[in-house]
Short mmCIF file of C-alpha atoms in Angstrom, two decimals:
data_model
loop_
_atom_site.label_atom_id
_atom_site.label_comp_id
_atom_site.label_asym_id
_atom_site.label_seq_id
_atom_site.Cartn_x
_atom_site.Cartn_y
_atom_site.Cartn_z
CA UNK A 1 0.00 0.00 0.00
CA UNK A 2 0.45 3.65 -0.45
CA UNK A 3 -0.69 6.98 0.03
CA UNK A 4 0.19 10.61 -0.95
CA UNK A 5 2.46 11.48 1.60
CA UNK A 6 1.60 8.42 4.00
CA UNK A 7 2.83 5.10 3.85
CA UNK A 8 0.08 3.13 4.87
CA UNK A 9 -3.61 4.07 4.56
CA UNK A 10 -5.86 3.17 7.11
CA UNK A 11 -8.06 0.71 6.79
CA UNK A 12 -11.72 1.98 6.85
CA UNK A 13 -14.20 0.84 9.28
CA UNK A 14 -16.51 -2.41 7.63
CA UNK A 15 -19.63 -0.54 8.36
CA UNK A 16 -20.74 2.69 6.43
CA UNK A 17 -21.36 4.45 3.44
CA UNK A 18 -17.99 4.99 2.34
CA UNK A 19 -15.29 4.00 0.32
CA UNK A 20 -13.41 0.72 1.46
CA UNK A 21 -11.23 -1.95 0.30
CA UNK A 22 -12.24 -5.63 1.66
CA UNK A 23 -8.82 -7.58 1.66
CA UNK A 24 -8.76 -11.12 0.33
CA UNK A 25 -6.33 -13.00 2.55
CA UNK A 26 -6.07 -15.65 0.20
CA UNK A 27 -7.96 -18.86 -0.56
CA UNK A 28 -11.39 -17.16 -1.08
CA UNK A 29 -11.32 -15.76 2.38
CA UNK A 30 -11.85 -12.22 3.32
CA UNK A 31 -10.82 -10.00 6.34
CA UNK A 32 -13.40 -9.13 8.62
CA UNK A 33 -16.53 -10.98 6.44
CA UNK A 34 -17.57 -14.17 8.02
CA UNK A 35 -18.22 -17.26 6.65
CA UNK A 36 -22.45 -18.09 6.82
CA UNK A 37 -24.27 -21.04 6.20
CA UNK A 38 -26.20 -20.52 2.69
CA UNK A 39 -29.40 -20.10 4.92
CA UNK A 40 -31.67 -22.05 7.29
CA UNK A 41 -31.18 -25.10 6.99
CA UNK A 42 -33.46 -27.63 4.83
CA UNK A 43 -33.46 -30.52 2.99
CA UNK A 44 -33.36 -28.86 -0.40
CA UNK A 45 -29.25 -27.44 -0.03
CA UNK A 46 -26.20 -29.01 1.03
CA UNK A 47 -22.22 -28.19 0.98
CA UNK A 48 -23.37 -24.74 0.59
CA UNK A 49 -21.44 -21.56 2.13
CA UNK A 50 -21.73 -17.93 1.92
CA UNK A 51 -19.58 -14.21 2.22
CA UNK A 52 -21.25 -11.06 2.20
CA UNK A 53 -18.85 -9.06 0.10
CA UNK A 54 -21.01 -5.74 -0.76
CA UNK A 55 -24.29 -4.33 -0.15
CA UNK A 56 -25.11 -5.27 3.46
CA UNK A 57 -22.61 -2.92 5.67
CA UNK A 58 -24.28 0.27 4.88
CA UNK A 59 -23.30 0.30 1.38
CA UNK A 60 -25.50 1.80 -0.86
CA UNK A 61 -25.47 0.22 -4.20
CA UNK A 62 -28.93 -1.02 -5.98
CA UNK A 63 -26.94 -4.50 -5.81
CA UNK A 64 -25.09 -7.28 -3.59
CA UNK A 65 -22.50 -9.05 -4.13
CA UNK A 66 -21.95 -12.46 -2.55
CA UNK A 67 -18.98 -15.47 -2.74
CA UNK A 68 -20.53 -18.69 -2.67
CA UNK A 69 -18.93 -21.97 -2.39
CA UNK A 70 -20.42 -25.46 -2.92
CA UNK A 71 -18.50 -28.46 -1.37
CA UNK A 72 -17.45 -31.06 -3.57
CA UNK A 73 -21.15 -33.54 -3.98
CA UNK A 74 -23.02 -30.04 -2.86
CA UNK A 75 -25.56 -28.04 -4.35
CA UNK A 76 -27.73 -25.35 -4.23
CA UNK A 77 -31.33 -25.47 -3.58
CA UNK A 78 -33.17 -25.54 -6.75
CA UNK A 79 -35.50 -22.61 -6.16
CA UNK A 80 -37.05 -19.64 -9.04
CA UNK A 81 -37.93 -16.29 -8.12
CA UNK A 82 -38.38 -13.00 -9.46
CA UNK A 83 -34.94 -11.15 -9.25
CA UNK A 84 -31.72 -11.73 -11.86
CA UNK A 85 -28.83 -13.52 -10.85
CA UNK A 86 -25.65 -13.44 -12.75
CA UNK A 87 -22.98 -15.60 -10.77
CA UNK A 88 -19.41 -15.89 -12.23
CA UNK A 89 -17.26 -18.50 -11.32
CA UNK A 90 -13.66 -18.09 -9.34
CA UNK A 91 -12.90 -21.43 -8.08
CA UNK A 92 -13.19 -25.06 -8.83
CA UNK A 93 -15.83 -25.64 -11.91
CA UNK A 94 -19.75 -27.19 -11.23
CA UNK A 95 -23.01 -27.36 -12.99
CA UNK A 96 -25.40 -24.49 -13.73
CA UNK A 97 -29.06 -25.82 -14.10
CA UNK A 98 -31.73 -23.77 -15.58
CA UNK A 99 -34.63 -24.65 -16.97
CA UNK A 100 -33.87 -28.21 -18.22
CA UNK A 101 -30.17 -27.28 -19.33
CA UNK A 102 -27.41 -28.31 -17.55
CA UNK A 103 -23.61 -26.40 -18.19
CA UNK A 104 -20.20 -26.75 -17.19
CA UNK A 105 -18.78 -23.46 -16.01
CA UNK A 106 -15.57 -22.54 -14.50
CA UNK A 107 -13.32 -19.55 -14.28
CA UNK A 108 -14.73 -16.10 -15.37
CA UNK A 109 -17.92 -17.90 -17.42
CA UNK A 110 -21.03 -15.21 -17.27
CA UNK A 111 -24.30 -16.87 -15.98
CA UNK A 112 -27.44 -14.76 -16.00
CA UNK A 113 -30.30 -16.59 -14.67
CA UNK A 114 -33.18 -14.40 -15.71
CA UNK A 115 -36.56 -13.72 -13.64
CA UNK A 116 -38.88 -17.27 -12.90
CA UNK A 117 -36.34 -19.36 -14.21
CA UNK A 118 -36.11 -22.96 -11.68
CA UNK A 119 -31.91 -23.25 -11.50
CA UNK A 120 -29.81 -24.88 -9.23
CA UNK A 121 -25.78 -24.69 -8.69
CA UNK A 122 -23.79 -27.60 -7.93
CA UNK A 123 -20.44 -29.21 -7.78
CA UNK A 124 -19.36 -31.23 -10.32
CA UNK A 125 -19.97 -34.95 -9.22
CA UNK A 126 -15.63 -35.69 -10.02
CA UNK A 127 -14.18 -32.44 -8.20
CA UNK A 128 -11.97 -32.35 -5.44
CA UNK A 129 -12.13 -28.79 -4.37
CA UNK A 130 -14.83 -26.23 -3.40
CA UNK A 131 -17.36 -24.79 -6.88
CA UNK A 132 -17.05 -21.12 -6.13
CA UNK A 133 -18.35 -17.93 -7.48
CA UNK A 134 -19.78 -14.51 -7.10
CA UNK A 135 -23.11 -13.90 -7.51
CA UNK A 136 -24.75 -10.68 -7.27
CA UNK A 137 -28.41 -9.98 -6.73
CA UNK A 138 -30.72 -6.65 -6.60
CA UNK A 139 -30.43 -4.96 -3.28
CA UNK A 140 -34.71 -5.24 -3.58
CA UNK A 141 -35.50 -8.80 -4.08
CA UNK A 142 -38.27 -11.02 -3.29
CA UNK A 143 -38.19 -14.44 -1.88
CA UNK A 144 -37.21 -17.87 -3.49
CA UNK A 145 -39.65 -20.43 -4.01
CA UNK A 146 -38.70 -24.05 -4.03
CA UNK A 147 -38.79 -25.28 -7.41
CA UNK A 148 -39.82 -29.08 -7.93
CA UNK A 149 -39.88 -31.44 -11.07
CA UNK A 150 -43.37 -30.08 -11.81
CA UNK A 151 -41.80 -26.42 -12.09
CA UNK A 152 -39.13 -27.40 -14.02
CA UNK A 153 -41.31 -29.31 -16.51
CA UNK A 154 -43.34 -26.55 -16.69
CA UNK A 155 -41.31 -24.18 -18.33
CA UNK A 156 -39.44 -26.74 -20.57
CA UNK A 157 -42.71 -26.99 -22.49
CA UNK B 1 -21.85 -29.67 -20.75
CA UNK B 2 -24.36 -32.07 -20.26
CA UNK B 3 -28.04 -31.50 -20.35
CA UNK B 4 -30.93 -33.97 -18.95
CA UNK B 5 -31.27 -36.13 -22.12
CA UNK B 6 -28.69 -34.57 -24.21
CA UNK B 7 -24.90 -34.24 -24.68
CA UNK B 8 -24.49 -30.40 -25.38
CA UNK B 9 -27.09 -27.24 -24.78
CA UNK B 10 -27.57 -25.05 -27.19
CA UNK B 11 -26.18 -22.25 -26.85
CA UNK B 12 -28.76 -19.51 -26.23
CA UNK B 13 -28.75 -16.49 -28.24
CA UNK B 14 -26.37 -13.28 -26.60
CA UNK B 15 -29.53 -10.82 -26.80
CA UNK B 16 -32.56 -11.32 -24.90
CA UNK B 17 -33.71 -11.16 -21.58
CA UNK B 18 -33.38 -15.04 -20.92
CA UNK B 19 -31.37 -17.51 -18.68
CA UNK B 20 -27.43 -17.36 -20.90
CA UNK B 21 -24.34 -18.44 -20.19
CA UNK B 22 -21.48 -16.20 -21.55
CA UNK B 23 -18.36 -18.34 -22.06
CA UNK B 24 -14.52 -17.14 -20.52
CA UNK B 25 -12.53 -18.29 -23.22
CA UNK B 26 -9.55 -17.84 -21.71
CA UNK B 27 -6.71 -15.21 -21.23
CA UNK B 28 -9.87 -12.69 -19.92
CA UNK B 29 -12.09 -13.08 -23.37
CA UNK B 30 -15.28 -13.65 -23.57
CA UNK B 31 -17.10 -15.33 -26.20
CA UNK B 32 -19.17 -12.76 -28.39
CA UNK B 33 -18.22 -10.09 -26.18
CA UNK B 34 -16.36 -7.53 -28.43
CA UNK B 35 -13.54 -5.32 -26.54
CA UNK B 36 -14.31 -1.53 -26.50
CA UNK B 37 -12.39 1.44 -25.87
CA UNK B 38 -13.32 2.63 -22.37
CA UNK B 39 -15.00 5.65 -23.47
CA UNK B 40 -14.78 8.58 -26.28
CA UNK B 41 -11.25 9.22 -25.72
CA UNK B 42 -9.83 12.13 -23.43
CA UNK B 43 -6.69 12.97 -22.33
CA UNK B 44 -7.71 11.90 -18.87
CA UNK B 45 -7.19 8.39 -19.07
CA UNK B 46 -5.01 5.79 -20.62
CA UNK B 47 -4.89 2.14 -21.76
CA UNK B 48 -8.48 1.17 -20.67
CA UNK B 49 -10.69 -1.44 -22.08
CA UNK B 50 -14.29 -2.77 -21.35
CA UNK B 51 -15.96 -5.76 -22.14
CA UNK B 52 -19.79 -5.40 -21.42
CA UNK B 53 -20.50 -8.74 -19.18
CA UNK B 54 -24.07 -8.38 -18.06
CA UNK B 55 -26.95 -6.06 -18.26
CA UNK B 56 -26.86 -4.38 -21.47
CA UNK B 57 -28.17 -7.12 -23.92
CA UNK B 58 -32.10 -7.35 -22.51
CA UNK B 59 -31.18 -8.49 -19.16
CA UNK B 60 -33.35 -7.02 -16.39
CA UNK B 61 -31.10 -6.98 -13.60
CA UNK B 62 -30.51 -3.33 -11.48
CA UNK B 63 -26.68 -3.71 -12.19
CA UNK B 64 -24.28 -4.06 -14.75
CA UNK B 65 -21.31 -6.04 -14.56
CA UNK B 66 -18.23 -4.86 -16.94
CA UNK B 67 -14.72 -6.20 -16.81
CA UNK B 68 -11.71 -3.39 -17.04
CA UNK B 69 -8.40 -3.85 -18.09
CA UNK B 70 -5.58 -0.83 -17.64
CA UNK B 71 -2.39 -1.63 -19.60
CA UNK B 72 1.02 -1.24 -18.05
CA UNK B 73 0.80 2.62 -17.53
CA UNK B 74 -2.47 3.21 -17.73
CA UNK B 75 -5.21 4.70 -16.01
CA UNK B 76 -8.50 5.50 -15.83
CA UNK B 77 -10.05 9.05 -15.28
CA UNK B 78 -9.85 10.78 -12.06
CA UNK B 79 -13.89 11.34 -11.23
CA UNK B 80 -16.40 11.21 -9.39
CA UNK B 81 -20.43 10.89 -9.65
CA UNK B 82 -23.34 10.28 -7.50
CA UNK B 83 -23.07 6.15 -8.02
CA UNK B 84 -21.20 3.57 -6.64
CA UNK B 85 -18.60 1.64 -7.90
CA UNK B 86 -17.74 -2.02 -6.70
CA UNK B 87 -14.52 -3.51 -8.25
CA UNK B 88 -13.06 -6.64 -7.74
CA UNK B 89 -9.63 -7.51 -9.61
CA UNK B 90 -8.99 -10.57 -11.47
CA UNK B 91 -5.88 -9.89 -13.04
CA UNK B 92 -2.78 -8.43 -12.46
CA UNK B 93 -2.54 -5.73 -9.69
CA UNK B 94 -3.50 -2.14 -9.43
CA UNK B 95 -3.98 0.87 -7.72
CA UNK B 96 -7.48 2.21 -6.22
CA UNK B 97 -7.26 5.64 -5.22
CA UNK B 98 -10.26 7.24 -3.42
CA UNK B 99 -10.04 10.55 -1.46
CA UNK B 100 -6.42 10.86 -0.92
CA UNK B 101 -5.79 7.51 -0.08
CA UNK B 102 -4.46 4.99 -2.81
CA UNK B 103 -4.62 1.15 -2.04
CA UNK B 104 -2.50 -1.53 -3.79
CA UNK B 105 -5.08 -4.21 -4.72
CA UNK B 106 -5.03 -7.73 -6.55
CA UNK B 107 -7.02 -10.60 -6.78
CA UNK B 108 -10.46 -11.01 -5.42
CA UNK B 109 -9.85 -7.53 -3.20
CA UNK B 110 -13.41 -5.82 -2.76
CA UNK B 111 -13.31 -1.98 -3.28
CA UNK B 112 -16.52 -0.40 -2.90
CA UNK B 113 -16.31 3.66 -4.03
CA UNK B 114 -18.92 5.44 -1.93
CA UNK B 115 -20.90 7.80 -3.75
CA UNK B 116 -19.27 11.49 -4.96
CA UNK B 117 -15.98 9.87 -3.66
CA UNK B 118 -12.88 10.74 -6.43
CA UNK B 119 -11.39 8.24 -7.43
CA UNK B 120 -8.81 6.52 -9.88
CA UNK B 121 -7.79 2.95 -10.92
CA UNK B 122 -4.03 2.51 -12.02
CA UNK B 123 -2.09 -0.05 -13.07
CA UNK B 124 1.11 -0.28 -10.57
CA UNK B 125 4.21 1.35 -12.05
CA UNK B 126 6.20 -2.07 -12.24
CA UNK B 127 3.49 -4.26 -13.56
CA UNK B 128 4.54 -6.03 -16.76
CA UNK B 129 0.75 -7.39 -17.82
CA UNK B 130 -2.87 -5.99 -17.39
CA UNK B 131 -4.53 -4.74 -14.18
CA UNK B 132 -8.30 -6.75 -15.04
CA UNK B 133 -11.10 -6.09 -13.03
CA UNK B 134 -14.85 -6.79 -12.59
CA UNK B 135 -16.47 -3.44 -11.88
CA UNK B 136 -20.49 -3.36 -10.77
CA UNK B 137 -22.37 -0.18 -11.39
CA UNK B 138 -26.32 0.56 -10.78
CA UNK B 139 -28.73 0.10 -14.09
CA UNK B 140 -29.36 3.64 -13.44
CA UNK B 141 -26.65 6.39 -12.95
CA UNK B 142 -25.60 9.48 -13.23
CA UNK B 143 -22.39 10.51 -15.61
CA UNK B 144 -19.60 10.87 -14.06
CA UNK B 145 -17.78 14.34 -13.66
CA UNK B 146 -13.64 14.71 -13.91
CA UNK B 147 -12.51 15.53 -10.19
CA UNK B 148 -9.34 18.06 -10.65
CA UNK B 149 -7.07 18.46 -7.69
CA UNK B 150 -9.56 21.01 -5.97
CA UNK B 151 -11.77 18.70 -5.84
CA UNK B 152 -9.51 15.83 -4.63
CA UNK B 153 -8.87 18.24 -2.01
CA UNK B 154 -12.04 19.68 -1.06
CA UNK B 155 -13.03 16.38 0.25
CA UNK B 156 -9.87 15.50 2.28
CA UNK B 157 -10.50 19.02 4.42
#
């Protein structure tokens, strides 16, 4: 690091409406953010981690952006809503479901999953290492519903 | 890629606002994704490109994802506007100067530019290869006004 006149800047508080750097430490980990479960728990989501990168700590950006990991065998709930995602992969490589497609994506791949479409992340079944990604949402979202095979085979007509 | 009942997916169209996956092929290209000059050129910044990742081709998201890469020597211009900025690098390693402060950054570093904050990206003096970056900016936003040194100033008082 450096400033004018200064050798180190400090490093600004995690909470508030200004500008910050969040370090990565390495390994897809980040000072101060802590790790999460994906959410409360159900049978519908396994492997599944998250890291509040942007958006939540006073931030205010019409967006957040997350890191997600999926353990090797893991996956995502398969769920639609309303809001956008687009998640781009970082680390590892795993499956992006939507509709009744299923792709391979790794490193710096672009997925937009657009409004009502069922979709589901997971980790390729041969991997070794975590399927990782950002994935950034509105800031104003509404709820995910649980998408079963009826869903699915609904919009695949 | 595998789909349920088929080897390969087709490949959905680029324009539209449906489900897509954009494909990294490599080296920081994207398939179909053309390179553009970062804006009508000025003398305020140097060796900047954009690729337009998500949000301009009929997606309905609130946010648009764009990936930035300053060359060896580059930079982009010194501004500010009412919108935030979050930028995560990818490649290479930069400089993020907001206020007065400037912050080496790299890989998978979160900067988030708090609105009216001037600011800068550079690529570090000694780099030998790109400074890439992902760079999130609302749907919506105001342009963005060159911040001279008065302005730098005014908001270190």
């Amino acid at each position: 690091m450096a400033t004018l006149g200064k050798e180190t800047p400090p490093h600004p508080p995690l909470i508030g409406n200004h500008s910050k750097v969040i370090r990565h430490t390495g390994n897809f980990n980040w000072h101060d953010i802590p790790l999460e479960a994906y959410k409360e728990t159900t049978d519908t989501w396994k492997g599944v981690t998250r890291r509040e990168l942007s958006g939540k700590r006073g931030e205010s950006q019409h967006f957040h952006v997350r890191y997600f990991e999926i353990a090797p065998g893991g996956h995502s709930t398969l769920e639609r809503h309303e809001h956008e995602h687009v998640v781009i992969p970082l680390r590892g490589r795993g499956e992006a479901q939507f509709g009744s497609y299923i792709y391979r994506v790794g490193f710096g791949d672009v997925v937009y999953v657009a409004p009502n479409d069922p979709h589901q992340f997971r980790n390729a079944g041969e991997a070794d290492e975590p399927f990782g990604f950002l994935c950034m949402v509105n800031a104003k979202r509404d709820a995910p519903q649980a998408a079963d095979g009826t869903g699915i085979c609904y919009i695949c007509e």
